[in-house]
């Protein structure tokens, strides 16, 4: 809460405590079986994800805030690593975003794509 009060803009802070975010966050964790995707594909470890990261940050594109294909499950520790990479410089941020998108793509390729999975849940 302290972070929300002091560091986030009010619009973002309100979003992160909203029912719509809690619902899509829970859905994203469900889709990936609460697996930290960075740990699995980059570090070759199985780690429980306890948060969901926006690949394209909401400050960068508000319309992507609830797009499940823009969400990436992470552990708290790996979220720190990703955040540091985003803050390093713009080129590193873009490379990291591309890496995260590629991991998501690789993950869903084996089951015919995320669209197939999302359609099957209806």
mmCIF file of C-alpha atoms in Angstrom:
data_model
loop_
_atom_site.group_PDB
_atom_site.id
_atom_site.type_symbol
_atom_site.label_atom_id
_atom_site.label_comp_id
_atom_site.label_asym_id
_atom_site.label_seq_id
_atom_site.Cartn_x
_atom_site.Cartn_y
_atom_site.Cartn_z
ATOM 1 C CA UNK A 1 0.000 0.000 0.000
ATOM 2 C CA UNK A 2 2.862 2.359 0.787
ATOM 3 C CA UNK A 3 4.110 2.021 -2.798
ATOM 4 C CA UNK A 4 0.642 2.839 -4.138
ATOM 5 C CA UNK A 5 0.339 5.910 -1.918
ATOM 6 C CA UNK A 6 3.751 7.426 -2.569
ATOM 7 C CA UNK A 7 5.044 6.243 -5.938
ATOM 8 C CA UNK A 8 2.167 5.381 -8.267
ATOM 9 C CA UNK A 9 -0.050 7.905 -9.930
ATOM 10 C CA UNK A 10 -3.597 7.928 -8.566
ATOM 11 C CA UNK A 11 -5.136 6.344 -11.668
ATOM 12 C CA UNK A 12 -2.714 3.385 -11.552
ATOM 13 C CA UNK A 13 -3.069 3.025 -7.777
ATOM 14 C CA UNK A 14 -6.873 2.868 -8.106
ATOM 15 C CA UNK A 15 -6.585 0.301 -10.889
ATOM 16 C CA UNK A 16 -4.363 -2.037 -8.853
ATOM 17 C CA UNK A 17 -6.955 -2.258 -6.072
ATOM 18 C CA UNK A 18 -9.942 -2.602 -8.422
ATOM 19 C CA UNK A 19 -12.148 -5.672 -8.735
ATOM 20 C CA UNK A 20 -11.453 -5.821 -12.488
ATOM 21 C CA UNK A 21 -7.683 -6.080 -11.870
ATOM 22 C CA UNK A 22 -8.082 -8.671 -9.117
ATOM 23 C CA UNK A 23 -10.223 -10.773 -11.455
ATOM 24 C CA UNK A 24 -7.881 -10.621 -14.468
ATOM 25 C CA UNK A 25 -4.819 -11.106 -12.235
ATOM 26 C CA UNK A 26 -6.334 -14.278 -10.759
ATOM 27 C CA UNK A 27 -7.248 -15.469 -14.257
ATOM 28 C CA UNK A 28 -3.681 -14.894 -15.512
ATOM 29 C CA UNK A 29 -2.254 -16.876 -12.595
ATOM 30 C CA UNK A 30 -4.772 -19.646 -13.319
ATOM 31 C CA UNK A 31 -3.826 -19.741 -17.028
ATOM 32 C CA UNK A 32 -0.188 -20.340 -16.163
ATOM 33 C CA UNK A 33 -0.820 -22.632 -13.173
ATOM 34 C CA UNK A 34 0.793 -19.963 -10.960
ATOM 35 C CA UNK A 35 4.152 -20.713 -12.575
ATOM 36 C CA UNK A 36 6.788 -17.989 -12.747
ATOM 37 C CA UNK A 37 7.380 -18.079 -16.486
ATOM 38 C CA UNK A 38 10.728 -16.270 -16.302
ATOM 39 C CA UNK A 39 12.053 -18.757 -13.753
ATOM 40 C CA UNK A 40 10.874 -21.693 -15.859
ATOM 41 C CA UNK A 41 12.093 -20.604 -19.294
ATOM 42 C CA UNK A 42 15.157 -18.492 -18.435
ATOM 43 C CA UNK A 43 16.434 -19.833 -15.113
ATOM 44 C CA UNK A 44 15.194 -23.409 -15.694
ATOM 45 C CA UNK A 45 13.562 -23.563 -12.258
ATOM 46 C CA UNK A 46 10.051 -24.171 -11.042
ATOM 47 C CA UNK A 47 8.983 -21.202 -8.918
ATOM 48 C CA UNK A 48 5.522 -20.141 -7.814
ATOM 49 C CA UNK A 49 4.306 -16.849 -9.280
ATOM 50 C CA UNK A 50 2.781 -14.530 -6.712
ATOM 51 C CA UNK A 51 2.293 -11.503 -8.939
ATOM 52 C CA UNK A 52 1.442 -10.559 -12.498
ATOM 53 C CA UNK A 53 3.535 -8.128 -14.517
ATOM 54 C CA UNK A 54 2.323 -5.977 -17.414
ATOM 55 C CA UNK A 55 4.717 -6.525 -20.326
ATOM 56 C CA UNK A 56 3.635 -3.208 -21.795
ATOM 57 C CA UNK A 57 3.261 -1.129 -18.674
ATOM 58 C CA UNK A 58 -0.056 0.586 -18.038
ATOM 59 C CA UNK A 59 1.639 3.992 -17.977
ATOM 60 C CA UNK A 60 2.851 3.239 -21.495
ATOM 61 C CA UNK A 61 -0.485 1.934 -22.873
ATOM 62 C CA UNK A 62 -3.535 2.052 -20.608
ATOM 63 C CA UNK A 63 -5.591 -0.002 -23.087
ATOM 64 C CA UNK A 64 -3.396 -3.064 -22.400
ATOM 65 C CA UNK A 65 -4.106 -3.140 -18.647
ATOM 66 C CA UNK A 66 -6.612 -6.030 -18.828
ATOM 67 C CA UNK A 67 -5.242 -7.829 -21.893
ATOM 68 C CA UNK A 68 -4.310 -11.298 -20.655
ATOM 69 C CA UNK A 69 -1.756 -11.591 -23.471
ATOM 70 C CA UNK A 70 0.058 -8.606 -21.935
ATOM 71 C CA UNK A 71 0.293 -10.240 -18.503
ATOM 72 C CA UNK A 72 3.268 -12.227 -17.308
ATOM 73 C CA UNK A 73 3.254 -14.229 -14.048
ATOM 74 C CA UNK A 74 6.336 -13.750 -11.857
ATOM 75 C CA UNK A 75 7.624 -14.374 -8.370
ATOM 76 C CA UNK A 76 8.398 -11.313 -6.299
ATOM 77 C CA UNK A 77 12.145 -11.869 -6.773
ATOM 78 C CA UNK A 78 11.948 -12.140 -10.543
ATOM 79 C CA UNK A 79 9.630 -9.161 -10.716
ATOM 80 C CA UNK A 80 12.502 -7.208 -9.156
ATOM 81 C CA UNK A 81 14.856 -8.473 -11.863
ATOM 82 C CA UNK A 82 12.438 -7.537 -14.655
ATOM 83 C CA UNK A 83 11.772 -4.117 -13.106
ATOM 84 C CA UNK A 84 15.509 -3.427 -12.928
ATOM 85 C CA UNK A 85 15.915 -4.381 -16.595
ATOM 86 C CA UNK A 86 13.026 -2.072 -17.533
ATOM 87 C CA UNK A 87 14.671 0.798 -15.657
ATOM 88 C CA UNK A 88 18.183 0.281 -17.041
ATOM 89 C CA UNK A 89 17.552 2.027 -20.380
ATOM 90 C CA UNK A 90 14.979 2.062 -23.161
ATOM 91 C CA UNK A 91 16.829 -0.487 -25.328
ATOM 92 C CA UNK A 92 17.098 -2.983 -22.449
ATOM 93 C CA UNK A 93 13.438 -2.440 -21.604
ATOM 94 C CA UNK A 94 12.385 -3.193 -25.202
ATOM 95 C CA UNK A 95 14.633 -6.276 -25.340
ATOM 96 C CA UNK A 96 13.174 -7.527 -22.074
ATOM 97 C CA UNK A 97 9.621 -6.951 -23.295
ATOM 98 C CA UNK A 98 10.439 -8.915 -26.444
ATOM 99 C CA UNK A 99 11.909 -11.736 -24.336
ATOM 100 C CA UNK A 100 8.750 -11.905 -22.212
ATOM 101 C CA UNK A 101 6.525 -11.949 -25.308
ATOM 102 C CA UNK A 102 8.662 -14.719 -26.829
ATOM 103 C CA UNK A 103 8.396 -16.772 -23.636
ATOM 104 C CA UNK A 104 4.599 -16.441 -23.704
ATOM 105 C CA UNK A 105 4.529 -17.396 -27.383
ATOM 106 C CA UNK A 106 6.782 -20.412 -26.776
ATOM 107 C CA UNK A 107 4.672 -21.507 -23.838
ATOM 108 C CA UNK A 108 1.400 -21.482 -25.762
ATOM 109 C CA UNK A 109 2.780 -22.886 -29.025
ATOM 110 C CA UNK A 110 2.575 -26.458 -27.730
ATOM 111 C CA UNK A 111 -1.166 -26.264 -27.120
ATOM 112 C CA UNK A 112 -2.144 -24.524 -30.335
ATOM 113 C CA UNK A 113 -1.971 -20.957 -29.069
ATOM 114 C CA UNK A 114 -3.503 -18.963 -26.273
ATOM 115 C CA UNK A 115 -6.586 -18.269 -28.402
ATOM 116 C CA UNK A 116 -7.397 -21.989 -28.407
ATOM 117 C CA UNK A 117 -7.035 -22.140 -24.633
ATOM 118 C CA UNK A 118 -9.139 -19.024 -24.073
ATOM 119 C CA UNK A 119 -11.852 -20.321 -26.438
ATOM 120 C CA UNK A 120 -11.903 -23.658 -24.614
ATOM 121 C CA UNK A 121 -12.685 -21.915 -21.318
ATOM 122 C CA UNK A 122 -15.949 -20.431 -22.602
#
